[in-house]
Short mmCIF file of C-alpha atoms in Angstrom, two decimals:
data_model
loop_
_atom_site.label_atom_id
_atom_site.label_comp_id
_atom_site.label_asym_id
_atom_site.label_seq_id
_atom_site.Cartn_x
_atom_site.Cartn_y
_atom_site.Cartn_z
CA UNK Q 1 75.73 64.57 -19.29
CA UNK Q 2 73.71 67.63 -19.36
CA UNK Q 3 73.22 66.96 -23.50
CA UNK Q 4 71.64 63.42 -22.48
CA UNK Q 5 69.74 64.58 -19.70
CA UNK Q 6 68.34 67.27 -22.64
CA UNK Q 7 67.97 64.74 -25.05
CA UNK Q 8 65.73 62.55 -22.47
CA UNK Q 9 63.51 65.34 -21.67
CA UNK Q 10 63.06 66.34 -24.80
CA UNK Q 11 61.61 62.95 -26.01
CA UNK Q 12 59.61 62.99 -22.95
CA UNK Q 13 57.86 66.10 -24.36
CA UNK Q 14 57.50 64.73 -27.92
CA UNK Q 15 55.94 61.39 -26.58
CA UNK Q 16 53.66 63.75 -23.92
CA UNK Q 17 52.62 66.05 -26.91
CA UNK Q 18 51.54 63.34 -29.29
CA UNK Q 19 49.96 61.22 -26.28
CA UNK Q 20 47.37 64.51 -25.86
CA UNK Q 21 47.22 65.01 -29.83
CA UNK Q 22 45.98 61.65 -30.24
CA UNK Q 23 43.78 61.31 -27.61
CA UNK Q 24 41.94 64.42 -29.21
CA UNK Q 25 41.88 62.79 -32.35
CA UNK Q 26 40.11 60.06 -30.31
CA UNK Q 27 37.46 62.93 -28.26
CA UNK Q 28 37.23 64.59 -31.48
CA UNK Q 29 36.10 61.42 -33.30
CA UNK Q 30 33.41 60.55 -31.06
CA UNK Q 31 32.10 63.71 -31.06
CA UNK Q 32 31.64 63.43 -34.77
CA UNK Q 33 29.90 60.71 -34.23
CA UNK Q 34 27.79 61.49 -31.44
CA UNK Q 35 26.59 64.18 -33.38
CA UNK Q 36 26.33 62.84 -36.72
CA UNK Q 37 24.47 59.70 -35.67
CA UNK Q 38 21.60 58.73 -33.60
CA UNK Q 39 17.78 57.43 -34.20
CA UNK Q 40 17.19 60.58 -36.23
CA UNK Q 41 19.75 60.75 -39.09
CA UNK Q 42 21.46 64.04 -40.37
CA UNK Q 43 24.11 64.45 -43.36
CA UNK Q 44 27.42 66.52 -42.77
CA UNK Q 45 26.15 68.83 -44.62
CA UNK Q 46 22.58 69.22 -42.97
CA UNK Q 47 24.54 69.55 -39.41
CA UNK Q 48 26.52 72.05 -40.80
CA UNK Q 49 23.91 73.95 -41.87
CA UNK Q 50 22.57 73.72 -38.38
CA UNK Q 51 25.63 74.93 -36.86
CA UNK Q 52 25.40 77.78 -39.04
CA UNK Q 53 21.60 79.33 -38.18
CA UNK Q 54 20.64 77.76 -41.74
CA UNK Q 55 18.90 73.94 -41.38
CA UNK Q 56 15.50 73.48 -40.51
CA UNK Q 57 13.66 73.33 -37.36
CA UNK Q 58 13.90 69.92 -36.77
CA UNK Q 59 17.95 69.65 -37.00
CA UNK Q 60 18.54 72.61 -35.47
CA UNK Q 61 16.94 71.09 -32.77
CA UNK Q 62 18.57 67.76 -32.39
CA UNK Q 63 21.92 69.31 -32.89
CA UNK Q 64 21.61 72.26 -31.07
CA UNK Q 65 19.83 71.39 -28.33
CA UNK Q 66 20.21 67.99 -28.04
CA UNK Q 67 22.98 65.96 -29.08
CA UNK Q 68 25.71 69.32 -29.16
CA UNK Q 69 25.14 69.69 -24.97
CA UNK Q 70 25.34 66.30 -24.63
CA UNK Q 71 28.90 65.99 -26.55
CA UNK Q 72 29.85 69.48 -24.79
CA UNK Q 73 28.87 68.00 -20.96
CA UNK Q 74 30.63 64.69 -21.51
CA UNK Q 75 33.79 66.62 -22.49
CA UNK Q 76 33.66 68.96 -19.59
CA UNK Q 77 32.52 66.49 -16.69
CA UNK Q 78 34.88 63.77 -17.77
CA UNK Q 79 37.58 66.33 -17.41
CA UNK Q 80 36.38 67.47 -14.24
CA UNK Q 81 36.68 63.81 -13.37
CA UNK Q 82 40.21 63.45 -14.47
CA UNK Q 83 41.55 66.19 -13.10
CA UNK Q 84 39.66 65.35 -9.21
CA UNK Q 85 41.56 61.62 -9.81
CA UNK Q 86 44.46 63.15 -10.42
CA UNK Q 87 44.54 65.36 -7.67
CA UNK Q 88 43.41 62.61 -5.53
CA UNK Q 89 45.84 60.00 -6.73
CA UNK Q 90 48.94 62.29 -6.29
CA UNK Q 91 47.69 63.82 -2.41
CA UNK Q 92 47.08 59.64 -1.14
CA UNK Q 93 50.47 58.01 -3.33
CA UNK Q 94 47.71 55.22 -4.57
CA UNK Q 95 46.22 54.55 -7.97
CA UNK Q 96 42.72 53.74 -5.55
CA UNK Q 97 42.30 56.91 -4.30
CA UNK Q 98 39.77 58.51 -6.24
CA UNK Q 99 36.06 60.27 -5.64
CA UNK Q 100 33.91 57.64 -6.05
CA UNK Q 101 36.28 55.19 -4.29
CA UNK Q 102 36.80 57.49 -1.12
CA UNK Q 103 33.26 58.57 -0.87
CA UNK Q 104 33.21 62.10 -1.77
CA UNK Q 105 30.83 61.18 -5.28
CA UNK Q 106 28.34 59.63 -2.60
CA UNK Q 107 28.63 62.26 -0.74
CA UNK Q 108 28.15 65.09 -3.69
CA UNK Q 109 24.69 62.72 -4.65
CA UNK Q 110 23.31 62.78 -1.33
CA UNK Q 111 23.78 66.43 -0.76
CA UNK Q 112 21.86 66.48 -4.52
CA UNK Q 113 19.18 63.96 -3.45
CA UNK Q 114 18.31 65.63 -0.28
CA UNK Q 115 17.62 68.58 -2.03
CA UNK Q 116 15.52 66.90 -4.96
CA UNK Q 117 13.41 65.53 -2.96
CA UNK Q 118 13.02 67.01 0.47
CA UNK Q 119 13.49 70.90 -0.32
CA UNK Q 120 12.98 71.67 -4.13
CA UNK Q 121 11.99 69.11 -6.46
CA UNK Q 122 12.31 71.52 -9.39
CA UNK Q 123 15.92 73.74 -8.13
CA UNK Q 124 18.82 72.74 -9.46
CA UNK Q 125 20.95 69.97 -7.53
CA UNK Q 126 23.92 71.84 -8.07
CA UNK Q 127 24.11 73.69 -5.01
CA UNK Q 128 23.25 70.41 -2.86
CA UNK Q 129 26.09 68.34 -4.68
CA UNK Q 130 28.37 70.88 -3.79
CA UNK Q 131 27.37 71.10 0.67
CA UNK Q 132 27.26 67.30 0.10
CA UNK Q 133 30.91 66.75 -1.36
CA UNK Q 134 32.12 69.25 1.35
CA UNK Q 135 30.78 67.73 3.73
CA UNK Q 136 31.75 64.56 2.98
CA UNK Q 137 35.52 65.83 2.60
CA UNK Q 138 35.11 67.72 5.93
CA UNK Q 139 33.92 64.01 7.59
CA UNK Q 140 36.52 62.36 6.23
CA UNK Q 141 39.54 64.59 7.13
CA UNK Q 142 37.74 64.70 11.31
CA UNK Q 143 37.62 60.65 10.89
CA UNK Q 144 41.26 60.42 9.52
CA UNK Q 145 42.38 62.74 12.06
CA UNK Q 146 41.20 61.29 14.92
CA UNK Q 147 42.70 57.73 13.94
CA UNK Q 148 45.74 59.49 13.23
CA UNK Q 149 46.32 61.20 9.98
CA UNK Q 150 47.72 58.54 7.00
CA UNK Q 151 46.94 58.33 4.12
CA UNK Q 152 45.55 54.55 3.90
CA UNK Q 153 42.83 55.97 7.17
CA UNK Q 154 41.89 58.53 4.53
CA UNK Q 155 41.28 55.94 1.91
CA UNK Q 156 39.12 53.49 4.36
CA UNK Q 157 37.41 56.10 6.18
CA UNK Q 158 36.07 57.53 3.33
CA UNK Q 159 35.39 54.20 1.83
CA UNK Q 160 33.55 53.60 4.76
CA UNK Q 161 31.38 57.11 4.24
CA UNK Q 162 30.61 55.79 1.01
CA UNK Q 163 28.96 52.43 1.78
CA UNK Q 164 26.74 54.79 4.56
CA UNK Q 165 26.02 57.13 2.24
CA UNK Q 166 25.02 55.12 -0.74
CA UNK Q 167 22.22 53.32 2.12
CA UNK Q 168 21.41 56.91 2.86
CA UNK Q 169 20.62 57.52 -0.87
CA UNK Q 170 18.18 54.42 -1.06
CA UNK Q 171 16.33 55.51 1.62
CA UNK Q 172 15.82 58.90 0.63
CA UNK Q 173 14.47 57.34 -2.70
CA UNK Q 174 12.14 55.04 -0.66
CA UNK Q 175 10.49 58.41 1.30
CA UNK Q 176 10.19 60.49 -2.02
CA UNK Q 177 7.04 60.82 -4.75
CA UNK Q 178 7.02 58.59 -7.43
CA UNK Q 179 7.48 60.53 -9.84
CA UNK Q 180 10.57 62.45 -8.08
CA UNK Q 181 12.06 58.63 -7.02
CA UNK Q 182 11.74 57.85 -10.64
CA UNK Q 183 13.56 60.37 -12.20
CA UNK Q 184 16.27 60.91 -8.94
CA UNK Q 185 17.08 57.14 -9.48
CA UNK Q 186 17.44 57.51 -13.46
CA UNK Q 187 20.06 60.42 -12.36
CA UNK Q 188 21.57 58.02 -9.58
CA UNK Q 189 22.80 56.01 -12.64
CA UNK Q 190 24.64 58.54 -13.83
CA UNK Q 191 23.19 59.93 -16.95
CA UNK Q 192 23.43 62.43 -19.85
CA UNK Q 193 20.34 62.24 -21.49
CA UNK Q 194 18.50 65.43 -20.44
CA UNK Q 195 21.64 67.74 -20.52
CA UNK Q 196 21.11 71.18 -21.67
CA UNK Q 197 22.61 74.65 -22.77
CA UNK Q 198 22.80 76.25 -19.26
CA UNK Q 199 24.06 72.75 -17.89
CA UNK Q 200 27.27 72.83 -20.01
CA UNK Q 201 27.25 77.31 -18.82
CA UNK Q 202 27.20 75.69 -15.70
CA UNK Q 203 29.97 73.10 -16.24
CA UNK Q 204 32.34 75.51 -18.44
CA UNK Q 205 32.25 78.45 -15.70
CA UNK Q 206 32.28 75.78 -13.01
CA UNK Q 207 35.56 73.40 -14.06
CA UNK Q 208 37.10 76.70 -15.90
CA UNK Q 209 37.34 78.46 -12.44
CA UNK Q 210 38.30 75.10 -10.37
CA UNK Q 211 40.72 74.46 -13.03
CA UNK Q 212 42.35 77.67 -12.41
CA UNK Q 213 42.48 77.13 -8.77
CA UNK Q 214 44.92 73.98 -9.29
CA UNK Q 215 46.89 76.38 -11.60
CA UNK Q 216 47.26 78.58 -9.06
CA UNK Q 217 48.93 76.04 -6.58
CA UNK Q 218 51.00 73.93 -9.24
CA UNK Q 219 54.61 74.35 -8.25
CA UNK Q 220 53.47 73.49 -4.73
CA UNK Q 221 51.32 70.68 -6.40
CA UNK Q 222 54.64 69.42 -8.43
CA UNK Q 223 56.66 69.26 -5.00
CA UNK Q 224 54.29 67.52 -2.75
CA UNK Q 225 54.60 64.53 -5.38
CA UNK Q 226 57.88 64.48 -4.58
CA UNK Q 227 57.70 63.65 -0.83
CA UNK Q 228 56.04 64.99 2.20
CA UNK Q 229 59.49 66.17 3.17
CA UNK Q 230 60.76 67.46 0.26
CA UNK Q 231 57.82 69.71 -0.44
CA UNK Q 232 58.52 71.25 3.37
CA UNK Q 233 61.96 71.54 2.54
CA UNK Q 234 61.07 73.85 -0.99
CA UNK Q 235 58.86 75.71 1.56
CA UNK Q 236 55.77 74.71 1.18
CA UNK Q 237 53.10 74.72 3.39
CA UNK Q 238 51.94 71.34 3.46
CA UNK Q 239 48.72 71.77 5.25
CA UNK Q 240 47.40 74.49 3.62
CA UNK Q 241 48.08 73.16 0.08
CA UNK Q 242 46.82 69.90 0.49
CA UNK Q 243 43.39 71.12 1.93
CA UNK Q 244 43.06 73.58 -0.65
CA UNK Q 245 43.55 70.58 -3.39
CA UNK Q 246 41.38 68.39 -1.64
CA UNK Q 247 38.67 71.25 -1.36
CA UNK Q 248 39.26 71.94 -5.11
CA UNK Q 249 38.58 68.40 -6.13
CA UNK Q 250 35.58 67.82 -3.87
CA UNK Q 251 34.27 71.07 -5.75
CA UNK Q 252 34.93 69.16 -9.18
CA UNK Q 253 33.53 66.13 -8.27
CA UNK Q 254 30.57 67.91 -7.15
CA UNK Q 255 30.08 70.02 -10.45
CA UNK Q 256 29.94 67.20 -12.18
CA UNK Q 257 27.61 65.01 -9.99
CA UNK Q 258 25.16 67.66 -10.00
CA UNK Q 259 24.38 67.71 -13.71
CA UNK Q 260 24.79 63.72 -14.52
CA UNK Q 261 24.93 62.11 -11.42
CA UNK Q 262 27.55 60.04 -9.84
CA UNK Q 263 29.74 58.45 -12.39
CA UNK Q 264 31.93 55.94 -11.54
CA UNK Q 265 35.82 54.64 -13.14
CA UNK Q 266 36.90 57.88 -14.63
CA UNK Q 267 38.59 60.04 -12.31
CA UNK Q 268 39.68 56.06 -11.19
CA UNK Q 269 41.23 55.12 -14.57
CA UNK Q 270 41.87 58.56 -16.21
CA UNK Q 271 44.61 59.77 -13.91
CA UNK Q 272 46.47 56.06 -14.94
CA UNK Q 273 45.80 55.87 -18.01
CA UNK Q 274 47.09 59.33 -18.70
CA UNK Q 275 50.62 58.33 -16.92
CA UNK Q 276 50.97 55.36 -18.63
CA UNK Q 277 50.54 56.67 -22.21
CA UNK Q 278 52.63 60.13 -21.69
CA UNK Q 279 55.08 57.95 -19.55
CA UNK Q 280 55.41 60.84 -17.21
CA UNK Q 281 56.62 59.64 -13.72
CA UNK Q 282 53.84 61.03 -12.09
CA UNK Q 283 49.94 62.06 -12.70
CA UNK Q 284 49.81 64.60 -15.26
CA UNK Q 285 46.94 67.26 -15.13
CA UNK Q 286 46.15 68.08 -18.29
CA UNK Q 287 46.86 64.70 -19.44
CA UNK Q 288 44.57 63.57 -16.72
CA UNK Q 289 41.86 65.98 -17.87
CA UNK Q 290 42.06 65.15 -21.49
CA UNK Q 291 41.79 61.68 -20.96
CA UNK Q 292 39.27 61.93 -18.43
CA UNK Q 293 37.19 63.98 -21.33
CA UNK Q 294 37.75 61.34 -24.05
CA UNK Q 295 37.04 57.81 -22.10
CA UNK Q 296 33.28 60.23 -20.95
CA UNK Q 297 32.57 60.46 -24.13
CA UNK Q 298 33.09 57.58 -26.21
CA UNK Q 299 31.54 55.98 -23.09
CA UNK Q 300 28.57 57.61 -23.40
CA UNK Q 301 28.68 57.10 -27.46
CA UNK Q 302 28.53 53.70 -27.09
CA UNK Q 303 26.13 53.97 -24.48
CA UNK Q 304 24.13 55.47 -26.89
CA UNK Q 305 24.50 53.13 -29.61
CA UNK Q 306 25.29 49.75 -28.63
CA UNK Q 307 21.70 48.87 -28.12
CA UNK Q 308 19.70 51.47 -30.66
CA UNK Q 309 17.36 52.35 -29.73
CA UNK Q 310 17.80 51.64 -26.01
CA UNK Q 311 20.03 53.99 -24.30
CA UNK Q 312 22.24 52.44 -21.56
CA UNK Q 313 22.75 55.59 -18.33
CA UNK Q 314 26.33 56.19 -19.14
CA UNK Q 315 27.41 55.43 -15.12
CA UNK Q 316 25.70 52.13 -15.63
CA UNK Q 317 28.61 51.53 -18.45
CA UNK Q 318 31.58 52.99 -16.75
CA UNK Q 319 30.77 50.71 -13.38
CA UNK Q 320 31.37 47.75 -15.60
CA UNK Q 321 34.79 48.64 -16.97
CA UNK Q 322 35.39 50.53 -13.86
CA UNK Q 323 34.79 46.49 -12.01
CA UNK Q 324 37.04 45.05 -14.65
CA UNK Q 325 39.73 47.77 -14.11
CA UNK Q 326 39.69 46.90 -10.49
CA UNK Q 327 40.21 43.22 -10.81
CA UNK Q 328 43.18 44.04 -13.58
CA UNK Q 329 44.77 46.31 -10.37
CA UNK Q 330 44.70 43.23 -8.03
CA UNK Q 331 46.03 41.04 -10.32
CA UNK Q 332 48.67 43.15 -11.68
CA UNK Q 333 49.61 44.02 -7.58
CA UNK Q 334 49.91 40.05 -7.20
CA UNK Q 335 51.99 39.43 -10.15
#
């Protein structure tokens, strides 16, 4: 028994290890190409050369500053994504539950917004995304409470949050300059176009620290997916845990609204997609975080490219698979 019970595991592991091997092969791929191609064309070798201190002016400067940030904040904010989804998914029990489902993206872009364009045009809206998504979780928890906690009151009342917040954002773009309106709605979209070097500091310090956090809390994270009552029973405490997560995630989901705005469908699909192709019986993290990484970025490849030399924001993209995902839920919950 115990040599079949090793022998499962153990292909469990293979199939997880070659899951996250080839889904790097995938990340790494569209990185190639998201550096390698664009409206201003550059051989392997002259991007090398770039990487090394040793092109010219003009590469070094699309590669370096441009299109190398870009590939770098799409890793690190779908990842971010992932791993809030999966932390989400695996606190609410439902393949829904997810930022920008439960309101907590709305949330980090109004905190953002009011700061853009009521207190400092030209500050970062990092620190607002961050008040905003706490807020929002705070909100949340007091309307779940008072309803009675469940898990499905979570899920509404923050769905709820995000259909009043999203009106909120309008009309803060309605009372703002033109100018500010202009760009605050091109960032609404969800965008990585004007990503820089201390944006992906920012991101790596940000989701580096967060991701830590979750490490921190694993084992407790490991037995709350495997009941309410079990996870009590191993001795942990429940309350404290789950806020912490949920706190944790909010934090994520902020980070990653601030520099690109709210993007929609990964931390949905990630989480999902990662169980499905590692076959774990839950959400795995890293999984969840590597996935979350590679669906950003060939997302925002193609975003890039599909209609050269028109660039499509990169939310506008995932909200369209992120619709057709949704429908393929329903329909697989009917069947």
């Amino acid at each position: 028994m115990s040599s079949a019970v090793h022998r499962v595991r153990s292909r469990r592991r293979v199939r997880y290890g070659v899951a996250i091997a080839l889904t790097l092969v995938v990340g790494l791929t569209a990185a190639v190409v998201g550096v390698l191609t664009g409206s201003f064309q550059a051989s392997p070798a002259e991007v090398a050369s770039a990487l090394q201190g040793t092109g010219d002016a003009r590469t070094t400067l699309v590669v370096l500053g441009m299109r190398m940030p870009r590939v770098a904040a799409a890793l690190l904010i779908g990842a971010a994504l992932g791993l809030a989804g999966a932390v989400f998914q695996t606190l609410a029990r439902n393949p829904l539950a997810s930022p920008d489902i439960v309101g907590f993206s709305a949330g980090s872009a109004t905190g953002a917004l009011i700061g853009l364009t009521l207190i400092a045009p030209t500050a970062s809206p990092a620190p607002g995304a961050w008040i905003g998504g706490l807020l929002t979780v705070a909100v949340v928890m007091l309307i779940a409470r008072s309803a009675g906690v469940s898990k499905e009151r979570t899920i509404l009342a923050g769905i709820a949050l995000a259909i009043l917040l999203s009106a909120v954002n309008d009309y803060l773009l309605t009372r703002a300059p033109l100018e500010i309106a202009r760009n605050a709605s091109q960032w609404l979209y969800g965008s990585l176009a004007a990503t820089s070097g201390a944006d992906v500091v920012t991101l790596a310090l940000s989701v580096g620290v967060l991701a830590v956090g979750i490490a921190v809390v694993h084992r407790d994270f490991r037995a709350i997916e495997l009941g309410d009552d079990t996870a009590r029973a191993l001795g942990v405490r429940l309350g404290r845990v789950r806020l912490f997560l949920i706190v944790i995630a909010a934090l994520l989901t902020g980070t990653a609204t601030a520099v690109a705005g709210p993007i929609g469908f990964v931390a949905l699909a990630a989480p999902q997609l990662a169980r499905r192709v590692t076959g774990s019986g839950g959400i795995p993290l890293l999984a969840s975080a590597v996935t979350g990484a590679t669906v950003l970025l060939v997302a925002d490849v193609i975003a890039q490219r599909a209609l050269a030399p028109l660039q499509i924001p990169v939310g506008l993209l995932t909200g369209v698979v992120g619709g057709a995902y949704l429908f393929w839920v329903v329909a697989r919950g009917r069947r």
